[in-house]
Amino acid sequence: MALLKIARMGHPILMKPAEYIEDPTDPALAQLAVDMFETMFDAPGVGLAGPQVHVSRRIVVYYIPEDRGDDPEPDAFPPTVLINPVLEPLDTVSQGSTSVMREACLSLPGMSGLVRRHKRIGLTAQNLQGQTIERELDGFHARIVQHECDHLDGIVYPMRMDDLSSFGYDSERPELSEDEE
Ligand code: NI
């Protein structure tokens, strides 16, 4: 078990695509996942991607705590590892297929901003046993997985923002509201 150093926005490792993982059952990968969970819970955060801990490989860990189960996905979700995740929007981009919510990221500590995401996505990934996971996700669950998978493609959430006026330090925003749509 080890706490890993978290890369902050500006570090080149956050800006480049991460490498495909050939062997999801590699024991070293299982140990990395354990360390990523420990680092995520310590931070604390709800998701972490390989590049954020200076490992440019396609691995994501996340969970949904009970107090963050925003509608329309009210359920908590257990700690999960995704290897080589691939996402597909389940709706064509039209009115109502996306939503805007405030996001934060362990690579931009103390900051947040409003980000538009697909409401529903299809997820295909592998787990640490090498099995294929296929799921349909919506709500907060879909959002967090989109955020984490973006890290694997060198994308940090401010790069997804429509309007940077909502971006900034939480400590300077006394009336942080749960915004929008
Ligand atoms: Ni992030």
Tab-separated table of N, CA and C and ligand atoms in Angstrom:
chain	number	residue	atom	x	y	z
A	1	MET	N	0.854	-1.190	0.000
A	1	MET	CA	0.000	0.000	0.000
A	1	MET	C	0.887	1.236	0.000
A	2	ALA	N	0.489	2.172	-0.805
A	2	ALA	CA	1.295	3.399	-0.873
A	2	ALA	C	0.432	4.539	-1.397
A	3	LEU	N	0.672	5.697	-0.847
A	3	LEU	CA	0.048	6.888	-1.418
A	3	LEU	C	0.890	7.341	-2.589
A	4	LEU	N	0.230	7.621	-3.702
A	4	LEU	CA	0.935	8.019	-4.916
A	4	LEU	C	0.871	9.534	-5.069
A	5	LYS	N	1.869	10.096	-5.713
A	5	LYS	CA	1.877	11.533	-5.965
A	5	LYS	C	0.911	11.848	-7.105
A	6	ILE	N	0.084	12.855	-6.901
A	6	ILE	CA	-0.912	13.226	-7.912
A	6	ILE	C	-0.378	14.367	-8.772
A	7	ALA	N	-0.388	14.150	-10.083
A	7	ALA	CA	0.045	15.184	-11.028
A	7	ALA	C	-1.024	16.274	-11.114
A	8	ARG	N	-0.605	17.518	-11.142
A	8	ARG	CA	-1.549	18.629	-11.275
A	8	ARG	C	-1.518	19.162	-12.700
A	9	MET	N	-2.629	19.810	-13.060
A	9	MET	CA	-2.778	20.328	-14.428
A	9	MET	C	-1.577	21.190	-14.792
A	10	GLY	N	-1.032	20.939	-15.969
A	10	GLY	CA	0.189	21.591	-16.408
A	10	GLY	C	1.286	20.557	-16.596
A	11	HIS	N	1.224	19.465	-15.810
A	11	HIS	CA	2.208	18.389	-15.976
A	11	HIS	C	1.963	17.702	-17.327
A	12	PRO	N	3.021	17.489	-18.107
A	12	PRO	CA	2.840	16.919	-19.456
A	12	PRO	C	2.145	15.551	-19.460
A	13	ILE	N	2.280	14.769	-18.382
A	13	ILE	CA	1.679	13.421	-18.408
A	13	ILE	C	0.158	13.490	-18.472
A	14	LEU	N	-0.421	14.620	-18.024
A	14	LEU	CA	-1.882	14.780	-18.073
A	14	LEU	C	-2.365	15.194	-19.457
A	15	MET	N	-1.449	15.532	-20.336
A	15	MET	CA	-1.802	16.111	-21.637
A	15	MET	C	-1.629	15.128	-22.787
A	16	LYS	N	-1.200	13.893	-22.492
A	16	LYS	CA	-0.952	12.961	-23.606
A	16	LYS	C	-1.801	11.695	-23.440
A	17	PRO	N	-2.136	11.039	-24.562
A	17	PRO	CA	-2.915	9.807	-24.484
A	17	PRO	C	-2.145	8.724	-23.729
A	18	ALA	N	-2.873	7.968	-22.888
A	18	ALA	CA	-2.254	6.886	-22.126
A	18	ALA	C	-2.205	5.614	-22.962
A	19	GLU	N	-1.323	4.715	-22.599
A	19	GLU	CA	-1.083	3.496	-23.375
A	19	GLU	C	-2.094	2.396	-23.066
A	20	TYR	N	-2.495	1.687	-24.100
A	20	TYR	CA	-3.346	0.508	-23.980
A	20	TYR	C	-2.644	-0.534	-23.096
A	21	ILE	N	-3.410	-1.218	-22.243
A	21	ILE	CA	-2.846	-2.224	-21.344
A	21	ILE	C	-3.034	-3.616	-21.959
A	22	GLU	N	-1.932	-4.263	-22.274
A	22	GLU	CA	-1.994	-5.560	-22.967
A	22	GLU	C	-2.460	-6.678	-22.037
A	23	ASP	N	-2.039	-6.646	-20.779
A	23	ASP	CA	-2.385	-7.735	-19.856
A	23	ASP	C	-3.059	-7.192	-18.597
A	24	PRO	N	-4.417	-7.166	-18.590
A	24	PRO	CA	-5.132	-6.633	-17.424
A	24	PRO	C	-4.902	-7.462	-16.160
A	25	THR	N	-4.411	-8.714	-16.307
A	25	THR	CA	-4.241	-9.592	-15.140
A	25	THR	C	-2.839	-9.504	-14.539
A	26	ASP	N	-2.004	-8.644	-15.079
A	26	ASP	CA	-0.659	-8.426	-14.531
A	26	ASP	C	-0.758	-8.058	-13.041
A	27	PRO	N	-0.131	-8.843	-12.141
A	27	PRO	CA	-0.217	-8.542	-10.701
A	27	PRO	C	0.258	-7.126	-10.356
A	28	ALA	N	1.196	-6.606	-11.119
A	28	ALA	CA	1.667	-5.244	-10.852
A	28	ALA	C	0.547	-4.228	-11.078
A	29	LEU	N	-0.356	-4.553	-11.997
A	29	LEU	CA	-1.490	-3.670	-12.270
A	29	LEU	C	-2.485	-3.710	-11.095
A	30	ALA	N	-2.682	-4.919	-10.532
A	30	ALA	CA	-3.562	-5.051	-9.363
A	30	ALA	C	-3.012	-4.236	-8.194
A	31	GLN	N	-1.698	-4.267	-8.026
A	31	GLN	CA	-1.093	-3.475	-6.950
A	31	GLN	C	-1.259	-1.982	-7.224
A	32	LEU	N	-1.091	-1.596	-8.486
A	32	LEU	CA	-1.303	-0.186	-8.841
A	32	LEU	C	-2.730	0.234	-8.496
A	33	ALA	N	-3.713	-0.637	-8.793
A	33	ALA	CA	-5.111	-0.303	-8.501
A	33	ALA	C	-5.318	-0.110	-7.000
A	34	VAL	N	-4.713	-0.978	-6.194
A	34	VAL	CA	-4.806	-0.842	-4.731
A	34	VAL	C	-4.252	0.514	-4.294
A	35	ASP	N	-3.107	0.866	-4.832
A	35	ASP	CA	-2.477	2.139	-4.470
A	35	ASP	C	-3.302	3.331	-4.966
A	36	MET	N	-3.917	3.169	-6.138
A	36	MET	CA	-4.766	4.261	-6.666
A	36	MET	C	-5.996	4.454	-5.783
A	37	PHE	N	-6.615	3.363	-5.334
A	37	PHE	CA	-7.756	3.488	-4.422
A	37	PHE	C	-7.327	4.180	-3.122
A	38	GLU	N	-6.190	3.748	-2.576
A	38	GLU	CA	-5.733	4.352	-1.322
A	38	GLU	C	-5.498	5.855	-1.503
A	39	THR	N	-4.890	6.210	-2.632
A	39	THR	CA	-4.612	7.617	-2.927
A	39	THR	C	-5.908	8.401	-3.116
A	40	MET	N	-6.875	7.783	-3.823
A	40	MET	CA	-8.167	8.439	-4.082
A	40	MET	C	-8.920	8.687	-2.776
A	41	PHE	N	-8.992	7.668	-1.904
A	41	PHE	CA	-9.735	7.824	-0.650
A	41	PHE	C	-9.035	8.813	0.280
A	42	ASP	N	-7.708	8.840	0.228
A	42	ASP	CA	-6.953	9.751	1.084
A	42	ASP	C	-7.149	11.203	0.672
A	43	ALA	N	-7.330	11.446	-0.636
A	43	ALA	CA	-7.279	12.823	-1.163
A	43	ALA	C	-8.268	13.797	-0.494
A	44	PRO	N	-9.569	13.579	-0.326
A	44	PRO	CA	-10.330	12.471	-0.862
A	44	PRO	C	-10.933	12.840	-2.210
A	45	GLY	N	-11.199	11.800	-3.000
A	45	GLY	CA	-11.846	12.003	-4.286
A	45	GLY	C	-12.713	10.807	-4.601
A	46	VAL	N	-13.405	10.857	-5.754
A	46	VAL	CA	-14.295	9.758	-6.145
A	46	VAL	C	-13.803	9.039	-7.396
A	47	GLY	N	-12.706	9.532	-7.989
A	47	GLY	CA	-12.173	8.880	-9.169
A	47	GLY	C	-10.722	9.270	-9.381
A	48	LEU	N	-9.992	8.396	-10.064
A	48	LEU	CA	-8.579	8.669	-10.339
A	48	LEU	C	-8.186	7.862	-11.578
A	49	ALA	N	-7.419	8.480	-12.444
A	49	ALA	CA	-6.967	7.815	-13.669
A	49	ALA	C	-5.442	7.690	-13.643
A	50	GLY	N	-4.924	6.672	-14.328
A	50	GLY	CA	-3.485	6.394	-14.337
A	50	GLY	C	-2.603	7.614	-14.507
A	51	PRO	N	-2.849	8.433	-15.552
A	51	PRO	CA	-1.966	9.582	-15.766
A	51	PRO	C	-1.905	10.541	-14.575
A	52	GLN	N	-2.976	10.559	-13.773
A	52	GLN	CA	-2.981	11.451	-12.605
A	52	GLN	C	-1.981	11.015	-11.535
A	53	VAL	N	-1.591	9.738	-11.571
A	53	VAL	CA	-0.565	9.263	-10.634
A	53	VAL	C	0.717	8.908	-11.398
A	54	HIS	N	0.931	9.620	-12.521
A	54	HIS	CA	2.176	9.534	-13.282
A	54	HIS	C	2.373	8.166	-13.929
A	55	VAL	N	1.256	7.456	-14.196
A	55	VAL	CA	1.323	6.178	-14.908
A	55	VAL	C	0.500	6.337	-16.177
A	56	SER	N	1.176	6.446	-17.315
A	56	SER	CA	0.476	6.735	-18.568
A	56	SER	C	-0.059	5.442	-19.189
A	57	ARG	N	-0.997	4.819	-18.476
A	57	ARG	CA	-1.633	3.581	-18.936
A	57	ARG	C	-3.137	3.711	-18.728
A	58	ARG	N	-3.909	2.900	-19.496
A	58	ARG	CA	-5.363	3.112	-19.541
A	58	ARG	C	-6.067	2.356	-18.412
A	59	ILE	N	-5.946	2.908	-17.213
A	59	ILE	CA	-6.603	2.367	-16.023
A	59	ILE	C	-7.273	3.509	-15.258
A	60	VAL	N	-8.492	3.221	-14.786
A	60	VAL	CA	-9.294	4.185	-14.034
A	60	VAL	C	-9.837	3.482	-12.789
A	61	VAL	N	-9.865	4.165	-11.667
A	61	VAL	CA	-10.604	3.670	-10.496
A	61	VAL	C	-11.612	4.741	-10.097
A	62	TYR	N	-12.759	4.304	-9.570
A	62	TYR	CA	-13.772	5.256	-9.115
A	62	TYR	C	-14.770	4.566	-8.215
A	63	TYR	N	-15.570	5.345	-7.538
A	63	TYR	CA	-16.727	4.816	-6.819
A	63	TYR	C	-17.725	5.952	-6.674
A	64	ILE	N	-18.936	5.606	-6.288
A	64	ILE	CA	-19.947	6.636	-6.040
A	64	ILE	C	-20.377	6.521	-4.576
A	65	PRO	N	-19.997	7.516	-3.770
A	65	PRO	CA	-20.390	7.482	-2.361
A	65	PRO	C	-21.883	7.714	-2.219
A	66	GLU	N	-22.444	7.274	-1.104
A	66	GLU	CA	-23.897	7.379	-0.919
A	66	GLU	C	-24.383	8.813	-0.999
A	67	ASP	N	-23.573	9.744	-0.496
A	67	ASP	CA	-24.056	11.125	-0.435
A	67	ASP	C	-23.863	11.865	-1.758
A	68	ARG	N	-23.357	11.195	-2.785
A	68	ARG	CA	-23.202	11.837	-4.077
A	68	ARG	C	-24.081	11.212	-5.139
A	69	GLY	N	-25.004	10.360	-4.732
A	69	GLY	CA	-25.829	9.694	-5.729
A	69	GLY	C	-26.884	10.618	-6.287
A	70	ASP	N	-26.466	11.584	-7.089
A	70	ASP	CA	-27.412	12.542	-7.657
A	70	ASP	C	-28.388	11.833	-8.580
A	71	ASP	N	-29.563	12.313	-8.610
A	71	ASP	CA	-30.550	11.832	-9.562
A	71	ASP	C	-30.020	12.031	-10.980
A	72	PRO	N	-30.279	11.240	-12.003
A	72	PRO	CA	-31.214	10.122	-11.927
A	72	PRO	C	-30.546	8.777	-11.613
A	73	GLU	N	-29.429	8.818	-10.931
A	73	GLU	CA	-28.720	7.572	-10.591
A	73	GLU	C	-28.498	7.616	-9.092
A	74	PRO	N	-29.532	7.321	-8.314
A	74	PRO	CA	-29.464	7.593	-6.887
A	74	PRO	C	-28.592	6.624	-6.093
A	75	ASP	N	-28.147	5.541	-6.727
A	75	ASP	CA	-27.488	4.504	-5.953
A	75	ASP	C	-25.991	4.720	-5.833
A	76	ALA	N	-25.481	4.398	-4.659
A	76	ALA	CA	-24.040	4.335	-4.493
A	76	ALA	C	-23.504	3.200	-5.369
A	77	PHE	N	-22.215	3.272	-5.713
A	77	PHE	CA	-21.624	2.233	-6.556
A	77	PHE	C	-20.273	1.862	-5.956
A	78	PRO	N	-19.973	0.573	-5.859
A	78	PRO	CA	-18.765	0.154	-5.149
A	78	PRO	C	-17.491	0.518	-5.904
A	79	PRO	N	-16.362	0.547	-5.206
A	79	PRO	CA	-15.081	0.837	-5.866
A	79	PRO	C	-14.853	-0.105	-7.048
A	80	THR	N	-14.536	0.490	-8.190
A	80	THR	CA	-14.480	-0.241	-9.458
A	80	THR	C	-13.208	0.126	-10.218
A	81	VAL	N	-12.616	-0.880	-10.852
A	81	VAL	CA	-11.440	-0.667	-11.702
A	81	VAL	C	-11.863	-0.874	-13.148
A	82	LEU	N	-11.507	0.050	-14.021
A	82	LEU	CA	-11.745	-0.095	-15.455
A	82	LEU	C	-10.396	-0.098	-16.174
A	83	ILE	N	-10.186	-1.145	-16.983
A	83	ILE	CA	-8.977	-1.240	-17.798
A	83	ILE	C	-9.386	-1.042	-19.256
A	84	ASN	N	-8.643	-0.221	-19.980
A	84	ASN	CA	-8.905	0.038	-21.402
A	84	ASN	C	-10.369	0.400	-21.678
A	85	PRO	N	-10.950	1.311	-20.900
A	85	PRO	CA	-12.368	1.631	-21.111
A	85	PRO	C	-12.606	2.335	-22.448
A	86	VAL	N	-13.746	2.005	-23.051
A	86	VAL	CA	-14.185	2.669	-24.288
A	86	VAL	C	-15.622	3.135	-24.051
A	87	LEU	N	-15.898	4.389	-24.367
A	87	LEU	CA	-17.220	4.973	-24.140
A	87	LEU	C	-17.897	5.287	-25.456
A	88	GLU	N	-19.218	5.170	-25.418
A	88	GLU	CA	-20.005	5.506	-26.599
A	88	GLU	C	-21.276	6.222	-26.129
A	89	PRO	N	-21.504	7.447	-26.630
A	89	PRO	CA	-22.756	8.124	-26.267
A	89	PRO	C	-23.945	7.322	-26.760
A	90	LEU	N	-24.991	7.211	-25.935
A	90	LEU	CA	-26.154	6.410	-26.327
A	90	LEU	C	-27.246	7.252	-26.971
A	91	ASP	N	-27.074	8.562	-26.958
A	91	ASP	CA	-28.029	9.439	-27.627
A	91	ASP	C	-27.273	10.290	-28.625
A	92	THR	N	-27.902	10.611	-29.735
A	92	THR	CA	-27.292	11.586	-30.623
A	92	THR	C	-27.345	12.928	-29.920
A	93	VAL	N	-26.368	13.770	-30.208
A	93	VAL	CA	-26.319	15.057	-29.527
A	93	VAL	C	-27.494	15.900	-29.986
A	94	SER	N	-28.395	16.127	-29.083
A	94	SER	CA	-29.571	16.928	-29.367
A	94	SER	C	-30.003	17.525	-28.043
A	95	GLN	N	-31.013	18.339	-28.095
A	95	GLN	CA	-31.488	18.938	-26.865
A	95	GLN	C	-31.900	17.836	-25.895
A	96	GLY	N	-31.368	17.881	-24.699
A	96	GLY	CA	-31.754	16.896	-23.703
A	96	GLY	C	-30.819	15.719	-23.579
A	97	SER	N	-29.872	15.560	-24.491
A	97	SER	CA	-28.982	14.402	-24.400
A	97	SER	C	-27.728	14.697	-23.580
A	98	THR	N	-27.560	15.959	-23.211
A	98	THR	CA	-26.416	16.332	-22.385
A	98	THR	C	-26.912	17.080	-21.150
A	99	SER	N	-26.054	17.168	-20.156
A	99	SER	CA	-26.379	17.960	-18.977
A	99	SER	C	-25.124	18.681	-18.513
A	100	VAL	N	-25.334	19.724	-17.735
A	100	VAL	CA	-24.226	20.534	-17.227
A	100	VAL	C	-24.215	20.429	-15.709
A	101	MET	N	-23.074	20.065	-15.171
A	101	MET	CA	-22.918	20.029	-13.715
A	101	MET	C	-21.516	20.487	-13.332
A	102	ARG	N	-21.397	20.894	-12.073
A	102	ARG	CA	-20.095	21.320	-11.569
A	102	ARG	C	-19.206	20.104	-11.349
A	103	GLU	N	-17.970	20.193	-11.826
A	103	GLU	CA	-16.996	19.118	-11.627
A	103	GLU	C	-15.745	19.666	-10.954
A	104	ALA	N	-15.083	18.771	-10.268
A	104	ALA	CA	-13.785	19.068	-9.681
A	104	ALA	C	-12.860	17.918	-10.033
A	105	CYS	N	-11.568	18.075	-9.736
A	105	CYS	CA	-10.580	17.079	-10.150
A	105	CYS	C	-9.393	17.154	-9.201
A	106	LEU	N	-8.871	16.005	-8.816
A	106	LEU	CA	-7.735	15.988	-7.899
A	106	LEU	C	-6.485	16.616	-8.526
A	107	SER	N	-6.494	16.781	-9.844
A	107	SER	CA	-5.361	17.425	-10.507
A	107	SER	C	-5.498	18.947	-10.568
A	108	LEU	N	-6.655	19.459	-10.099
A	108	LEU	CA	-6.857	20.908	-9.977
A	108	LEU	C	-7.437	21.177	-8.591
A	109	PRO	N	-6.627	20.945	-7.545
A	109	PRO	CA	-7.172	20.997	-6.192
A	109	PRO	C	-7.784	22.354	-5.864
A	110	GLY	N	-8.969	22.293	-5.244
A	110	GLY	CA	-9.619	23.516	-4.774
A	110	GLY	C	-10.406	24.254	-5.826
A	111	MET	N	-10.459	23.710	-7.060
A	111	MET	CA	-11.128	24.404	-8.151
A	111	MET	C	-12.314	23.579	-8.655
A	112	SER	N	-13.203	24.249	-9.387
A	112	SER	CA	-14.318	23.537	-10.009
A	112	SER	C	-14.872	24.386	-11.143
A	113	GLY	N	-15.725	23.750	-11.955
A	113	GLY	CA	-16.348	24.465	-13.061
A	113	GLY	C	-17.482	23.646	-13.637
A	114	LEU	N	-18.329	24.301	-14.410
A	114	LEU	CA	-19.482	23.638	-15.018
A	114	LEU	C	-19.067	22.976	-16.325
A	115	VAL	N	-19.384	21.692	-16.460
A	115	VAL	CA	-18.958	20.901	-17.612
A	115	VAL	C	-20.164	20.193	-18.215
A	116	ARG	N	-20.257	20.251	-19.532
A	116	ARG	CA	-21.329	19.540	-20.237
A	116	ARG	C	-20.876	18.116	-20.549
A	117	ARG	N	-21.745	17.154	-20.247
A	117	ARG	CA	-21.431	15.742	-20.524
A	117	ARG	C	-22.656	15.052	-21.104
A	118	HIS	N	-22.417	13.928	-21.771
A	118	HIS	CA	-23.525	13.070	-22.190
A	118	HIS	C	-24.234	12.518	-20.958
A	119	LYS	N	-25.564	12.468	-21.032
A	119	LYS	CA	-26.320	11.916	-19.903
A	119	LYS	C	-26.216	10.400	-19.843
A	120	ARG	N	-26.172	9.761	-21.019
A	120	ARG	CA	-26.159	8.296	-21.071
A	120	ARG	C	-25.017	7.838	-21.957
A	121	ILE	N	-24.273	6.862	-21.468
A	121	ILE	CA	-23.176	6.315	-22.264
A	121	ILE	C	-23.160	4.794	-22.149
A	122	GLY	N	-22.603	4.178	-23.184
A	122	GLY	CA	-22.283	2.768	-23.131
A	122	GLY	C	-20.817	2.631	-22.760
A	123	LEU	N	-20.527	1.718	-21.852
A	123	LEU	CA	-19.152	1.499	-21.391
A	123	LEU	C	-18.752	0.071	-21.715
A	124	THR	N	-17.587	-0.085	-22.328
A	124	THR	CA	-16.957	-1.391	-22.478
A	124	THR	C	-15.555	-1.284	-21.907
A	125	ALA	N	-15.193	-2.206	-21.035
A	125	ALA	CA	-13.864	-2.179	-20.421
A	125	ALA	C	-13.503	-3.589	-19.997
A	126	GLN	N	-12.313	-3.738	-19.450
A	126	GLN	CA	-11.912	-5.003	-18.840
A	126	GLN	C	-11.702	-4.780	-17.350
A	127	ASN	N	-11.792	-5.863	-16.581
A	127	ASN	CA	-11.460	-5.769	-15.163
A	127	ASN	C	-10.112	-6.445	-14.921
A	128	LEU	N	-9.716	-6.495	-13.650
A	128	LEU	CA	-8.392	-7.032	-13.318
A	128	LEU	C	-8.312	-8.543	-13.508
A	129	GLN	N	-9.474	-9.188	-13.709
A	129	GLN	CA	-9.476	-10.614	-14.012
A	129	GLN	C	-9.432	-10.860	-15.526
A	130	GLY	N	-9.398	-9.783	-16.298
A	130	GLY	CA	-9.353	-9.910	-17.749
A	130	GLY	C	-10.713	-10.116	-18.376
A	131	GLN	N	-11.772	-10.026	-17.556
A	131	GLN	CA	-13.124	-10.181	-18.090
A	131	GLN	C	-13.603	-8.877	-18.696
A	132	THR	N	-14.489	-8.987	-19.669
A	132	THR	CA	-15.050	-7.797	-20.305
A	132	THR	C	-16.269	-7.315	-19.524
A	133	ILE	N	-16.299	-6.024	-19.261
A	133	ILE	CA	-17.425	-5.363	-18.596
A	133	ILE	C	-18.177	-4.571	-19.660
A	134	GLU	N	-19.489	-4.756	-19.718
A	134	GLU	CA	-20.309	-3.921	-20.604
A	134	GLU	C	-21.482	-3.386	-19.806
A	135	ARG	N	-21.644	-2.059	-19.818
A	135	ARG	CA	-22.717	-1.460	-19.021
A	135	ARG	C	-23.263	-0.237	-19.734
A	136	GLU	N	-24.515	0.072	-19.394
A	136	GLU	CA	-25.058	1.377	-19.754
A	136	GLU	C	-25.101	2.212	-18.494
A	137	LEU	N	-24.604	3.446	-18.603
A	137	LEU	CA	-24.506	4.322	-17.435
A	137	LEU	C	-25.300	5.590	-17.694
A	138	ASP	N	-25.858	6.145	-16.604
A	138	ASP	CA	-26.446	7.482	-16.744
A	138	ASP	C	-26.219	8.283	-15.465
A	139	GLY	N	-26.640	9.532	-15.503
A	139	GLY	CA	-26.540	10.397	-14.338
A	139	GLY	C	-25.101	10.639	-13.905
A	140	PHE	N	-24.927	10.729	-12.589
A	140	PHE	CA	-23.594	11.010	-12.032
A	140	PHE	C	-22.603	9.911	-12.399
A	141	HIS	N	-23.093	8.682	-12.463
A	141	HIS	CA	-22.222	7.557	-12.820
A	141	HIS	C	-21.626	7.756	-14.225
A	142	ALA	N	-22.484	8.148	-15.171
A	142	ALA	CA	-22.000	8.406	-16.536
A	142	ALA	C	-21.016	9.570	-16.544
A	143	ARG	N	-21.307	10.585	-15.741
A	143	ARG	CA	-20.454	11.779	-15.710
A	143	ARG	C	-19.059	11.452	-15.180
A	144	ILE	N	-19.001	10.744	-14.050
A	144	ILE	CA	-17.687	10.489	-13.451
A	144	ILE	C	-16.844	9.608	-14.376
A	145	VAL	N	-17.464	8.651	-15.032
A	145	VAL	CA	-16.702	7.780	-15.936
A	145	VAL	C	-16.211	8.574	-17.152
A	146	GLN	N	-17.035	9.491	-17.665
A	146	GLN	CA	-16.570	10.347	-18.775
A	146	GLN	C	-15.383	11.209	-18.335
A	147	HIS	N	-15.484	11.765	-17.136
A	147	HIS	CA	-14.396	12.610	-16.611
A	147	HIS	C	-13.097	11.802	-16.509
A	148	GLU	N	-13.188	10.605	-15.904
A	148	GLU	CA	-11.973	9.805	-15.693
A	148	GLU	C	-11.401	9.303	-17.018
A	149	CYS	N	-12.267	8.883	-17.935
A	149	CYS	CA	-11.768	8.380	-19.220
A	149	CYS	C	-11.146	9.497	-20.048
A	150	ASP	N	-11.629	10.728	-19.886
A	150	ASP	CA	-10.980	11.861	-20.550
A	150	ASP	C	-9.504	11.955	-20.164
A	151	HIS	N	-9.189	11.656	-18.904
A	151	HIS	CA	-7.789	11.713	-18.470
A	151	HIS	C	-6.919	10.773	-19.299
A	152	LEU	N	-7.497	9.669	-19.778
A	152	LEU	CA	-6.721	8.698	-20.560
A	152	LEU	C	-6.427	9.223	-21.963
A	153	ASP	N	-7.147	10.272	-22.359
A	153	ASP	CA	-6.928	10.877	-23.676
A	153	ASP	C	-6.284	12.257	-23.576
A	154	GLY	N	-5.729	12.573	-22.414
A	154	GLY	CA	-5.028	13.847	-22.261
A	154	GLY	C	-5.952	15.038	-22.107
A	155	ILE	N	-7.185	14.784	-21.648
A	155	ILE	CA	-8.166	15.863	-21.526
A	155	ILE	C	-8.490	16.097	-20.052
A	156	VAL	N	-8.380	17.356	-19.623
A	156	VAL	CA	-8.727	17.754	-18.266
A	156	VAL	C	-9.994	18.608	-18.369
A	157	TYR	N	-10.876	18.537	-17.343
A	157	TYR	CA	-12.234	19.066	-17.512
A	157	TYR	C	-12.348	20.526	-17.992
A	158	PRO	N	-11.397	21.425	-17.617
A	158	PRO	CA	-11.560	22.795	-18.165
A	158	PRO	C	-11.566	22.818	-19.690
A	159	MET	N	-10.925	21.816	-20.319
A	159	MET	CA	-10.898	21.757	-21.785
A	159	MET	C	-12.261	21.385	-22.355
A	160	ARG	N	-13.181	20.931	-21.514
A	160	ARG	CA	-14.543	20.573	-21.929
A	160	ARG	C	-15.555	21.680	-21.634
A	161	MET	N	-15.119	22.741	-20.985
A	161	MET	CA	-16.084	23.744	-20.534
A	161	MET	C	-16.543	24.636	-21.685
A	162	ASP	N	-17.867	24.907	-21.727
A	162	ASP	CA	-18.429	25.805	-22.730
A	162	ASP	C	-18.073	27.258	-22.403
A	163	ASP	N	-17.974	27.540	-21.097
A	163	ASP	CA	-17.880	28.931	-20.643
A	163	ASP	C	-17.003	28.960	-19.388
A	164	LEU	N	-15.834	29.554	-19.505
A	164	LEU	CA	-14.887	29.534	-18.387
A	164	LEU	C	-15.278	30.453	-17.235
A	165	SER	N	-16.381	31.186	-17.399
A	165	SER	CA	-16.758	32.113	-16.321
A	165	SER	C	-17.181	31.370	-15.055
A	166	SER	N	-17.533	30.084	-15.173
A	166	SER	CA	-17.911	29.324	-13.975
A	166	SER	C	-16.709	28.596	-13.361
A	167	PHE	N	-15.525	28.801	-13.930
A	167	PHE	CA	-14.321	28.102	-13.479
A	167	PHE	C	-13.592	28.927	-12.429
A	168	GLY	N	-13.179	28.314	-11.339
A	168	GLY	CA	-12.412	29.067	-10.359
A	168	GLY	C	-12.232	28.315	-9.059
A	169	TYR	N	-11.744	29.041	-8.075
A	169	TYR	CA	-11.460	28.468	-6.755
A	169	TYR	C	-12.726	28.418	-5.922
A	170	ASP	N	-13.014	27.248	-5.362
A	170	ASP	CA	-14.201	27.100	-4.515
A	170	ASP	C	-14.139	28.030	-3.311
A	171	SER	N	-12.946	28.269	-2.791
A	171	SER	CA	-12.816	29.101	-1.591
A	171	SER	C	-13.195	30.554	-1.853
A	172	GLU	N	-13.240	30.952	-3.120
A	172	GLU	CA	-13.626	32.314	-3.475
A	172	GLU	C	-15.099	32.395	-3.868
A	173	ARG	N	-15.795	31.262	-3.786
A	173	ARG	CA	-17.172	31.209	-4.255
A	173	ARG	C	-18.071	30.811	-3.092
A	174	PRO	N	-18.459	31.791	-2.258
A	174	PRO	CA	-19.170	31.455	-1.030
A	174	PRO	C	-20.531	30.803	-1.276
A	175	GLU	N	-21.168	31.114	-2.402
A	175	GLU	CA	-22.488	30.540	-2.654
A	175	GLU	C	-22.410	29.489	-3.749
A	176	LEU	N	-21.602	28.489	-3.510
A	176	LEU	CA	-21.452	27.411	-4.475
A	176	LEU	C	-22.761	26.646	-4.580
A	177	SER	N	-23.447	26.845	-5.686
A	177	SER	CA	-24.720	26.173	-5.834
A	177	SER	C	-24.577	24.964	-6.736
A	178	GLU	N	-25.462	24.027	-6.607
A	178	GLU	CA	-25.500	22.877	-7.514
A	178	GLU	C	-26.277	23.322	-8.750
A	179	ASP	N	-25.506	23.712	-9.766
A	179	ASP	CA	-26.087	24.445	-10.870
A	179	ASP	C	-26.760	23.587	-11.927
A	180	GLU	N	-27.609	24.201	-12.628
A	180	GLU	CA	-27.961	23.937	-14.026
A	180	GLU	C	-28.743	22.689	-14.404
A	181	GLU	N	-29.414	22.862	-15.437
A	181	GLU	CA	-30.064	21.880	-16.317
A	181	GLU	C	-30.286	20.515	-15.671
B	1	NI	NI	-9.962	14.412	-12.841
